[in-house]
Coordinates of C-alpha atoms in Angstrom, one line a residue:
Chain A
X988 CA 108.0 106.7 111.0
X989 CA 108.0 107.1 107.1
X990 CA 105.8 103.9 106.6
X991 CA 103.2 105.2 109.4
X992 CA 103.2 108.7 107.6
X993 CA 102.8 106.7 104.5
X994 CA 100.0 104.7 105.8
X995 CA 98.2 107.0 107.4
X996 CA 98.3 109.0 103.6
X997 CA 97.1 105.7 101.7
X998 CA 94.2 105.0 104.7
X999 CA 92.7 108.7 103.6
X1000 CA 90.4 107.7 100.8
X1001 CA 88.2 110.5 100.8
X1002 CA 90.6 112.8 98.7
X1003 CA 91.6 111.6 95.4
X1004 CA 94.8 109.6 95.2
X1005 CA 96.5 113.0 93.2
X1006 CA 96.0 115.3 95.2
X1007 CA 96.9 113.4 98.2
X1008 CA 100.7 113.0 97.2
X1009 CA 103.4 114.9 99.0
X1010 CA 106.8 115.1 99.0
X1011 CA 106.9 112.1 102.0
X1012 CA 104.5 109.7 99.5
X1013 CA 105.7 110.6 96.1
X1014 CA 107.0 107.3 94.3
X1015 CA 108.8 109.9 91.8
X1016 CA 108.8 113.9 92.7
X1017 CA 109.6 114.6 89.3
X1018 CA 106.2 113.5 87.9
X1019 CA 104.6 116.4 90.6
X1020 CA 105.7 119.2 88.9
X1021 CA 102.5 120.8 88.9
X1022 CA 102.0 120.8 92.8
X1023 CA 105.9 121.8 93.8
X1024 CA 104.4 125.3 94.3
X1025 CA 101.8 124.1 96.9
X1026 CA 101.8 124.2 100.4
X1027 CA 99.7 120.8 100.6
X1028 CA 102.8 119.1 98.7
X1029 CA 105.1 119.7 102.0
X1030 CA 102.9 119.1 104.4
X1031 CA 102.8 123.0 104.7
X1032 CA 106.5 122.5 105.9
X1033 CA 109.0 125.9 105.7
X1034 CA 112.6 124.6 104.6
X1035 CA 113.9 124.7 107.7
X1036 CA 111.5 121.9 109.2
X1037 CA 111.8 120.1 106.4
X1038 CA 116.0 120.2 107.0
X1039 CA 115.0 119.6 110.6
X1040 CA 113.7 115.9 109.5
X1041 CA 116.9 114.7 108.4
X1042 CA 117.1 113.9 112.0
X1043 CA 113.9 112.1 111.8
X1044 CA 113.5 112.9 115.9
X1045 CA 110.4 115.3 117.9
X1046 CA 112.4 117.1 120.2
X1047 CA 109.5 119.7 121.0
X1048 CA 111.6 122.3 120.4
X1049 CA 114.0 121.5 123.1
X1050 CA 117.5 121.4 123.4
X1051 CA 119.8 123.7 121.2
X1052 CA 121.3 123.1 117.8
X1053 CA 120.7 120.9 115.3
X1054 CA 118.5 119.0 118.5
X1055 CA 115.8 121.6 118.7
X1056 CA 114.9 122.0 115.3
X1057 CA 114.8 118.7 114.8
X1058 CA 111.2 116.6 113.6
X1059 CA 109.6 114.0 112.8
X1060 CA 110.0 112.8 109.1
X1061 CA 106.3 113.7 107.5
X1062 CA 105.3 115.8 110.2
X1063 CA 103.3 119.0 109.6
X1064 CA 104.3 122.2 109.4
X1065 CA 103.7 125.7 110.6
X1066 CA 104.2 127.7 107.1
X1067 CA 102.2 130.6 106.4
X1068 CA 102.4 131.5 102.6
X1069 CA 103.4 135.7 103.0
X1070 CA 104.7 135.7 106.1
X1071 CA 107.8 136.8 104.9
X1072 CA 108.2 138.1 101.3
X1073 CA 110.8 136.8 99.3
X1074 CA 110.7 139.3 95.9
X1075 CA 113.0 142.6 95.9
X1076 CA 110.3 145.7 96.4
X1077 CA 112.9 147.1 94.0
X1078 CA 111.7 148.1 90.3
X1079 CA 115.6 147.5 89.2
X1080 CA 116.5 144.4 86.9
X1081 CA 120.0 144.2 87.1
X1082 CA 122.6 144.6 90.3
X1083 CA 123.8 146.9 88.6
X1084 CA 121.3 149.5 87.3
X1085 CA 120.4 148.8 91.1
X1086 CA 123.8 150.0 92.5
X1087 CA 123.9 152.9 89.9
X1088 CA 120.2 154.3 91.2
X1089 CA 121.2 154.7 94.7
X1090 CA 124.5 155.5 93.7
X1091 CA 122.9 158.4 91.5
X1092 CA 120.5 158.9 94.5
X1093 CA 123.6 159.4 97.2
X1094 CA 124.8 162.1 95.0
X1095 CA 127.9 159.8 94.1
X1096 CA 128.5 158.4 97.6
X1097 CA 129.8 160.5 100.6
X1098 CA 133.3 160.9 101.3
X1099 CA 134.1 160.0 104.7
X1100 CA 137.8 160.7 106.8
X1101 CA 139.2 158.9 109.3
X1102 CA 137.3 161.4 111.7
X1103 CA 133.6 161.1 110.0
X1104 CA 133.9 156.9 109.0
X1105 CA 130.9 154.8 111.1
X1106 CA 132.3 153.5 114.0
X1107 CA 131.4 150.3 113.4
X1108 CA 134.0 148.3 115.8
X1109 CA 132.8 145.9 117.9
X1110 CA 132.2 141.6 117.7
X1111 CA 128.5 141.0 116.1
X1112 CA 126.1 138.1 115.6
X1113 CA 124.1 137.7 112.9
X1114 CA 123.2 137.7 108.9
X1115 CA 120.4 137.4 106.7
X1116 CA 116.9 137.1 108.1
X1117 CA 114.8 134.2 106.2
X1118 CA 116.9 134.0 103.1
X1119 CA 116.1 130.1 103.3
X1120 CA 112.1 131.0 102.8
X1121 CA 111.9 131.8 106.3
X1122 CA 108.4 130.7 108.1
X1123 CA 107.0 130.9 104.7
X1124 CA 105.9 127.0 103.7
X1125 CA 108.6 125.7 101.3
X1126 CA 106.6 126.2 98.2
X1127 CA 107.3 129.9 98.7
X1128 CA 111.0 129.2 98.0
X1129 CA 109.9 127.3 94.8
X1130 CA 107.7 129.5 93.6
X1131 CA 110.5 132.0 93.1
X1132 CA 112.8 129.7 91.4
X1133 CA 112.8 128.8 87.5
X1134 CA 111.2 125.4 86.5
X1135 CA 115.1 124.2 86.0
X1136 CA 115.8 125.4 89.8
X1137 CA 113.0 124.3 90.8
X1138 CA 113.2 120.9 90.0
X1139 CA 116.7 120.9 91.7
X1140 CA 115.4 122.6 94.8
X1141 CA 112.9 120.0 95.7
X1142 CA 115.3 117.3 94.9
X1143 CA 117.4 118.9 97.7
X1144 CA 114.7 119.3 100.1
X1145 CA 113.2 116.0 99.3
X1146 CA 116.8 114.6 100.3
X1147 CA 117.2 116.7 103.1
X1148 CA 114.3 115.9 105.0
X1149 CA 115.1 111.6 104.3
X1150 CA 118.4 112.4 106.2
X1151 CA 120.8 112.3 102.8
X1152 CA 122.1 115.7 102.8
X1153 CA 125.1 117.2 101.2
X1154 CA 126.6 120.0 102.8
X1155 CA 129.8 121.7 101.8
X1156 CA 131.1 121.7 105.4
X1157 CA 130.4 117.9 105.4
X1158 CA 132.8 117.8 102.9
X1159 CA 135.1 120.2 103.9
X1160 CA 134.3 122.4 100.9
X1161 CA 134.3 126.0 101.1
X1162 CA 130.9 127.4 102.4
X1163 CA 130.3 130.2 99.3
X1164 CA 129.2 133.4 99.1
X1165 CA 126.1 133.3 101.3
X1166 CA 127.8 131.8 104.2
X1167 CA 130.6 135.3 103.8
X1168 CA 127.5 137.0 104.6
X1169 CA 127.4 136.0 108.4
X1170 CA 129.9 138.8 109.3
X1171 CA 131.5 138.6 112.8
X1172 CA 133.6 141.9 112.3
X1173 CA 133.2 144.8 110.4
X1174 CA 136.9 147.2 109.5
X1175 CA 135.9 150.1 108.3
X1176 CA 138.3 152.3 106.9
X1177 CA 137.7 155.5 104.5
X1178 CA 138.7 153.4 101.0
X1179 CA 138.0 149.9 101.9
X1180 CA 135.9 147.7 104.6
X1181 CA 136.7 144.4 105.3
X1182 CA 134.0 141.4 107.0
X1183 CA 135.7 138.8 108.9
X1184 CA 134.2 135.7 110.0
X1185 CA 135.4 132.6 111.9
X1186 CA 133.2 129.4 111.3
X1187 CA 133.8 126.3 112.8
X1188 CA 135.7 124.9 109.3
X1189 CA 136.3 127.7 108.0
X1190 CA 137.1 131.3 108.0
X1191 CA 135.7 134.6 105.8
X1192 CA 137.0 137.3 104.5
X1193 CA 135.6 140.1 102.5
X1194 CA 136.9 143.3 100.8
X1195 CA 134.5 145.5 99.6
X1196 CA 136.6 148.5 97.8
X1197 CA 135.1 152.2 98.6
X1198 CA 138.0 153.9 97.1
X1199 CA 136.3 154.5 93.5
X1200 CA 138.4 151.9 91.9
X1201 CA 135.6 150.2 90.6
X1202 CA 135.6 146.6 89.7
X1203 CA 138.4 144.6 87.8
X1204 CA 138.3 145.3 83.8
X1205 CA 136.2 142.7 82.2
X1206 CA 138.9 140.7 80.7
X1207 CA 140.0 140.0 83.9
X1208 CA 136.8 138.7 85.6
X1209 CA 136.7 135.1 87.0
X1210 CA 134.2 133.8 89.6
X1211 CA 135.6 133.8 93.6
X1212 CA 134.2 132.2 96.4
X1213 CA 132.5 135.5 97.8
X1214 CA 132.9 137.4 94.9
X1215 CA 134.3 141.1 94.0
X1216 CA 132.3 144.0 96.3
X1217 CA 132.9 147.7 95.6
X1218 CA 131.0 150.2 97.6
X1219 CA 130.2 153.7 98.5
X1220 CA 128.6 155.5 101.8
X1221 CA 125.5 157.3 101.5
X1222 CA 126.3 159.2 104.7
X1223 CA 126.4 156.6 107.6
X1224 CA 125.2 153.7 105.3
X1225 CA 127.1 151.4 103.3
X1226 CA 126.2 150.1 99.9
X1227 CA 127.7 147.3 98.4
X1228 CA 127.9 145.7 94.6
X1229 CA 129.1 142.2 94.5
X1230 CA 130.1 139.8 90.5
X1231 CA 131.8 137.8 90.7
X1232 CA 130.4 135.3 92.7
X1233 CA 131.1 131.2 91.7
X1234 CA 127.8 129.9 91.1
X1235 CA 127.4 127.6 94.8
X1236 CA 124.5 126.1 97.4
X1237 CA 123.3 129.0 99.8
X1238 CA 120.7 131.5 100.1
X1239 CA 117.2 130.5 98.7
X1240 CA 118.4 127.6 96.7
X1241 CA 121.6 127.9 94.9
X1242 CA 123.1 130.1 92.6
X1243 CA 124.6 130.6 89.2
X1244 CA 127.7 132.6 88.4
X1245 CA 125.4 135.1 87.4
X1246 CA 124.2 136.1 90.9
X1247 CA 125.0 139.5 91.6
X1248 CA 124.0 141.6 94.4
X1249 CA 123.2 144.8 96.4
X1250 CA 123.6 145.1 99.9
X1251 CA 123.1 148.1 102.3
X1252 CA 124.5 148.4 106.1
X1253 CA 123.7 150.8 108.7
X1254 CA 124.2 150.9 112.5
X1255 CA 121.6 151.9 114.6
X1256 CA 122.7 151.8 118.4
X1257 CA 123.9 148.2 119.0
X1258 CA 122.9 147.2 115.4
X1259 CA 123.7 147.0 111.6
X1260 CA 120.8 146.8 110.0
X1261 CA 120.6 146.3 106.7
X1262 CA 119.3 144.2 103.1
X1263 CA 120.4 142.5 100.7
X1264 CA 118.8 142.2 97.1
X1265 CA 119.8 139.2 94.5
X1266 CA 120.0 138.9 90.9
X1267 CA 120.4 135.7 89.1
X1268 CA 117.3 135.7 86.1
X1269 CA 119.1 131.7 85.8
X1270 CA 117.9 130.9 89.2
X1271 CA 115.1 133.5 90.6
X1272 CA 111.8 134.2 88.4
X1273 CA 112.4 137.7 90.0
X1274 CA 114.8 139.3 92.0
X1275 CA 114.8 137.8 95.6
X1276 CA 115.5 140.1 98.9
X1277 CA 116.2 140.0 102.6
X1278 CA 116.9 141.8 105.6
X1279 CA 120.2 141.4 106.9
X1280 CA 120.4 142.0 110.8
X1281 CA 123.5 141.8 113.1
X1282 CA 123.7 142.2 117.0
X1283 CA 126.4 143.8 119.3
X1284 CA 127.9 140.6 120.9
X1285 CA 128.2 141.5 124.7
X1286 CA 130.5 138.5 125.2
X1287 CA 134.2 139.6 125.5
X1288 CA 135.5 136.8 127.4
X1289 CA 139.5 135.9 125.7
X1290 CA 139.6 132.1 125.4
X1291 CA 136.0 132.9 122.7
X1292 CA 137.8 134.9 120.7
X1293 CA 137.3 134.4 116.8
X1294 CA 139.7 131.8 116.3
X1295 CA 141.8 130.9 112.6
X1296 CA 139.7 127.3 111.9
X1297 CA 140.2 124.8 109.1
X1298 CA 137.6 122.0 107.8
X1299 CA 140.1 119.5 107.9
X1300 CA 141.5 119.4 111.3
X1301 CA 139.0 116.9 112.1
X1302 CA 137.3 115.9 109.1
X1303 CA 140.3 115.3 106.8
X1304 CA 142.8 114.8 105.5
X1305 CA 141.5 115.8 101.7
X1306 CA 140.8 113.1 99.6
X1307 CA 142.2 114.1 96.4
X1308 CA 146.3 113.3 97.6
X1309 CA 146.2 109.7 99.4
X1310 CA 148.9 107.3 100.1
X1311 CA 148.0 103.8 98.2
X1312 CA 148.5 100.2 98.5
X1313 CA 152.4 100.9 98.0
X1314 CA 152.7 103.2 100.8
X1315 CA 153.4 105.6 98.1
X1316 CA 151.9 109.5 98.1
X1317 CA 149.3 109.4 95.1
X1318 CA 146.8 111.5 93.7
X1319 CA 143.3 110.1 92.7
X1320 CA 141.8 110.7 89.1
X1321 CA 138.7 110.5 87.6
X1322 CA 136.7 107.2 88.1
X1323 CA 138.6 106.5 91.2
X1324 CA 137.0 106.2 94.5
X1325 CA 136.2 109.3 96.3
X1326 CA 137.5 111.2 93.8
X1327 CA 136.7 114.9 93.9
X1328 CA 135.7 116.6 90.3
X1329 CA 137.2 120.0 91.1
X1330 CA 135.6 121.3 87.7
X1331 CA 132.1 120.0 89.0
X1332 CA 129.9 123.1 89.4
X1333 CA 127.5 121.2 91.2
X1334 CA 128.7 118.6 92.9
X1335 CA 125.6 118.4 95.4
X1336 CA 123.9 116.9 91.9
X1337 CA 126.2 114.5 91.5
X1338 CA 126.1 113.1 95.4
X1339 CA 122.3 113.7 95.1
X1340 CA 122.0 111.4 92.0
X1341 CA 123.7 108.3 93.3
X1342 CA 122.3 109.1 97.1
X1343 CA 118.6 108.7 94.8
X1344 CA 120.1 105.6 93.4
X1345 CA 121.3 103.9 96.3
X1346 CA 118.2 105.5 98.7
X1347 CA 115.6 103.9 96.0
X1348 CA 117.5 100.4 96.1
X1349 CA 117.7 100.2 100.3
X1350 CA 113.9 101.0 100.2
X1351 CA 113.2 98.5 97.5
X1352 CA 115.2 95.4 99.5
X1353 CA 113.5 96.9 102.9
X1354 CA 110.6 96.5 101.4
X1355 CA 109.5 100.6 102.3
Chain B
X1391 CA 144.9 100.3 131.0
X1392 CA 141.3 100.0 132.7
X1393 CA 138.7 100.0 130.6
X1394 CA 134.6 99.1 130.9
X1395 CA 131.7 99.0 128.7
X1396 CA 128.3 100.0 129.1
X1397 CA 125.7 100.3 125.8
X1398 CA 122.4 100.4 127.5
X1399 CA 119.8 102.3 126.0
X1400 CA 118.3 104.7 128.2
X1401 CA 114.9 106.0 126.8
X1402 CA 114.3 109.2 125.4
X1403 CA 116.4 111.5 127.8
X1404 CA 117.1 114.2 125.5
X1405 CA 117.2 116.3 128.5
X1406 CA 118.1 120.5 128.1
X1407 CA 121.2 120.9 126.6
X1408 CA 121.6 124.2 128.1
X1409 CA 124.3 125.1 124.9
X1410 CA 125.0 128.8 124.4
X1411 CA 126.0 129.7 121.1
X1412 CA 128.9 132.6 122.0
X1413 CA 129.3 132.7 118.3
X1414 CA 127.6 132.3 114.6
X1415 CA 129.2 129.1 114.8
X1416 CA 127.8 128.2 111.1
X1417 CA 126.7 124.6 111.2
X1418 CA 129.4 122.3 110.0
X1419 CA 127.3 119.1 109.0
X1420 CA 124.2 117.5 109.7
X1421 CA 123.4 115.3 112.5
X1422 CA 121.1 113.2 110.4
X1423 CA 123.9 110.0 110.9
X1424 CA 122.7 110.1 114.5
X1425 CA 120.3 108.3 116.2
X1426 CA 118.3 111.3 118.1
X1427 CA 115.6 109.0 119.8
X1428 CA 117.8 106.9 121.7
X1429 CA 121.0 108.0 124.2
X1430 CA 123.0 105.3 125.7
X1431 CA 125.7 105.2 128.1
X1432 CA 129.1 104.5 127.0
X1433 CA 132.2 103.6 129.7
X1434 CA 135.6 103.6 128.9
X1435 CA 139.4 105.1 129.2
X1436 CA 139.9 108.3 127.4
X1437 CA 142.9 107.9 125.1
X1438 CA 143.1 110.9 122.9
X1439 CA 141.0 114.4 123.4
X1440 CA 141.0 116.6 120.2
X1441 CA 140.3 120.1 121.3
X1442 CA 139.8 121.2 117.9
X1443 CA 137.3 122.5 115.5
X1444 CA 135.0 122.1 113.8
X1445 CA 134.6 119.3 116.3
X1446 CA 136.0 118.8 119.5
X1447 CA 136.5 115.2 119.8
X1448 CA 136.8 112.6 122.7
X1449 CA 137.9 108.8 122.1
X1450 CA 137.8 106.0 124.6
X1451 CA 138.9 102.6 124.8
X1452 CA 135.7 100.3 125.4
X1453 CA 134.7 96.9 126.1
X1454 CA 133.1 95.0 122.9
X1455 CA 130.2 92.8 123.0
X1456 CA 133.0 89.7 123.6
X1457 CA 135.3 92.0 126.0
X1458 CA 137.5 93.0 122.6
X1459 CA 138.9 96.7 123.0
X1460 CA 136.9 98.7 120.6
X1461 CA 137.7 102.4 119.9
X1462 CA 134.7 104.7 120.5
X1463 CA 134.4 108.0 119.2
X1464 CA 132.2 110.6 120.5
X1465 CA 131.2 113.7 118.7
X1466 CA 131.1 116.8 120.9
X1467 CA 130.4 120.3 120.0
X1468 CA 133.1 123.3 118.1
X1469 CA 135.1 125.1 120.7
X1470 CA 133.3 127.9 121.3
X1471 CA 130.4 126.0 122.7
X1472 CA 132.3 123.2 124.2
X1473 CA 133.9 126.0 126.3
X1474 CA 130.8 127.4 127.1
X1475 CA 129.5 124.0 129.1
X1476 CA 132.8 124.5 130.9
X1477 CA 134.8 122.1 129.4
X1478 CA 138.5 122.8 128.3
X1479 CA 141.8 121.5 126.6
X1480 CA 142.6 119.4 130.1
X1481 CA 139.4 118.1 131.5
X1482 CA 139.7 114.8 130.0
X1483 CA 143.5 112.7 129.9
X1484 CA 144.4 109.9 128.2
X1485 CA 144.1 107.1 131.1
X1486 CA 140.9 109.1 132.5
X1487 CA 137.8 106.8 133.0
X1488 CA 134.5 108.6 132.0
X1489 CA 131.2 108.3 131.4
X1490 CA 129.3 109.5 128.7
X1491 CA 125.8 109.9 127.5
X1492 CA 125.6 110.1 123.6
X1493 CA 122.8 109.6 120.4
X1494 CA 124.7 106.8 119.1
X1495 CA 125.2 106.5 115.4
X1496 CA 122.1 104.8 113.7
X1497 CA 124.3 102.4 111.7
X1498 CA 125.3 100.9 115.3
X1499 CA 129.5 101.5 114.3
X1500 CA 130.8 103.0 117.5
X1501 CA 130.9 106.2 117.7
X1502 CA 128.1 108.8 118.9
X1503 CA 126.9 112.7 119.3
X1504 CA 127.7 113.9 122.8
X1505 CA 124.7 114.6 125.1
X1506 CA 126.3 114.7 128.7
X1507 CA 129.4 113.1 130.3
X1508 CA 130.9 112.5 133.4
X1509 CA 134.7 113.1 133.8
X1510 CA 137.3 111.4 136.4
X1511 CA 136.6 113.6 139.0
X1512 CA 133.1 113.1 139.2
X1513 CA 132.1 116.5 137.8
X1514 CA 129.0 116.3 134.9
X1515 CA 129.5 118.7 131.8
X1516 CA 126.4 119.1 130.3

């Protein structure tokens, strides 16, 4: 399928040889910096088809899962630059001075009782809408991204799309910070709220304090998983700063442990509706925002109840403690196989580098 | 133990997988190591079911290309949507014959992403 695409590219001669490359012909991405933020370069592909190649397979659509959004590698794509837009209609720069306006603008939040407190109760479905560039093509996505982020971004996608993918999952690594975001459960109490989520490997948990106590002193921040949220009400909606956060995959591209962000909730009958704004001037060019949008699940039935889930039931056991050759417990260390670089802040670069390595060596004996 | 192999490739059935997602059920890894365009049919004796996230999964005892027991491992779904196509903790016993359709892995090692199957009672989850 990649050779036809490629052919099919090379039989075009009536457009110069430049502007013909893509991200399926490219001998070297890294030398088509200056076309990364056009549509032309990915085929107009959004993100999501260009995941969807990894399977390299034309459902049409059908099936469920993973099976319907699968493609063709080097298909076209359906992306329509602005369908969705991706910058924070927000004048603020920081989380922060973001949090602080609408505090200021909520009159210092409201303070609810156990008798005034949103009834929020209930099993939802749902998360951020289009925080992956939506059904915008995928130069969208890089546009907003610094040249650094950039170049990692279409590294990723170009990976994706050839079927080598890192996933944290995949590895039974936690999912980060944007994957918190896909809230099953929402405890709402006067001081504190708490989301709860049960994925398939894993589960999440957030506290987001609305007591007033603020976040930790300085000299006690460290990055976490899904960071440190404090909150306040502005009557029935719920407005959330989040530090904290260890730089991870997620969202638009990845993030830095600089992101911070501002999120507001409210219900409206059988929704929460609500938005999410990020800051990470590392990563973004500008502040990048989405909707976030949860359903009332309507199914109740007892044996689909959230469930307590661990990676590693069947995809482990972890590779860092193994027995060896002596029948002996050991632990692997650096330059051992499969060992795992705990201090690695991006191990998706590492994988990426040798998949590149190994990718470019299978084509070159296959003669691709 | 009875045990019998079929790998035939049976064209591009994809068919519906009429799959409801009950949950967010937030992907846990790619499919990409599976071989979407083609679903085969494998026969064998079931010899451990996992009913377990992230996957649920379903081994049998099959026939090798020179009658050699080989250990075939088929991916299915998490729980929540494994439950939802009506399968559960007991449908399949170690000693039950089945018969599954799968997208075999593209490397050609045995093991492949569930599509449809046939239990011992004759009953088709799907």
């Amino acid at each position: 399928m990649r050779s036809i695409a490629a052919l099919l590219v090379g039989l075009s001669l009536s457009v110069p040889a430049s502007a013909q490359t893509t991200i399926f012909t490219t001998n070297d991405f890294r030398q088509d910096r200056d076309r990364w933020t056009d549509p032309a370069y990915y085929e107009n592909n959004t993100v999501g088809q260009l995941r969807g190649m990894g399977i390299d397979f034309d459902s049409g659509g059908r099936g469920s899962g993973q099976e319907a959004t699968a493609r063709a590698y080097g298909s076209k794509g359906t992306g329509r630059v602005g369908a969705l837009n991706l910058a924070s209609p927000y004048p603020y720069t920081s989380a922060w001075e973001h949090y602080e306006a609408w505090r200021k603008d909520a009159r210092g939040g409201t303070k609810h009782t156990k008798n005034t407190i949103p009834d929020w109760r209930g099993r939802w479905s749902g998360g951020p809408v289009g925080l992956n560039g939506g059904p915008n093509p995928a130069s969208s996505v890089a546009a907003m991204l610094t040249p650094q982020y950039r170049e990692y971004f279409v590294q990723e996608v170009k990976a994706a799309a050839e079927g080598r993918i890192w996933g944290a999952g995949s590895f039974c690594l936690p999912g980060g910070f944007f994957a918190s975001l896909e809230a099953e459960e929402f405890i709402v109490t006067p001081d504190k709220v708490w989301t709860l989520a049960a994925g398939n490997g894993e589960n999440y948990i957030r506290w987001i304090y609305t007591d007033g106590s603020g976040h930790t002193p300085k000299e006690s921040e460290f990055v976490k998983w899904h960071g440190e949220s404090i909150g306040f009400w502005d009557r029935d909606a719920l407005i959330i700063h989040t530090n904290q956060i260890r730089g991870w995959k997620g969202g638009l591209s990845e993030s830095t442990d600089n992101l911070e962000t501002v999120e507001r909730y409210r219900r409206v009958r059988d929704m929460i509706e609500g938005e999410i704004t990020l800051y990470d001037p590392d990563v973004f060019v500008r502040p990048v925002h989405a909707k976030m949008r949860f359903e009332l699940d309507a199914e109740t039935r007892p044996e689909l109840r959230p469930l307590y889930n661990t990676c590693t039931d069947t995809n482990g056991p972890s590779t860092k403690v193994f027995m060896d050759d002596r029948g002996m417990l050991n632990q692997r260390l650096p330059g051992d196989p499969l060992y795992w670089n705990a201090a690695d802040p991006r191990p998706w670069r590492t994988y990426l580098a040798e998949s590149d390595k190994r990718h470019e060596r299978y084509r070159k004996a296959e003669g691709r | 133990m009875t045990s019998m192999t079929s790998l035939k490739v049976t064209g591009l059935l994809t068919g519906a997988m009429a799959l409801a997602v009950v949950s967010p059920a937030m992907s846990h890894h790619s499919h990409a190591m599976f071989d979407h365009s083609k679903e085969i049919s494998v026969s064998g004796t079931v010899t451990e079911f996992a009913f377990r996230n992230p996957h649920v999964l379903l081994y049998l005892e099959i026939k090798g290309e020179n009658g050699e027991p080989v250990r075939y491992e088929i991916e299915m779904s998490n729980i929540s949507n494994t439950i939802s196509r009506g399968i559960r903790p007991a449908t399949f016993k170690p000693g039950d014959v089945v018969n599954a359709k799968v997208h075999p892995l593209k490397d050609g090692r045995p093991g492949g992403n569930y599509v449809t199957i046939v239990a011992a009672d004759g009953k088709t989850y799907d």
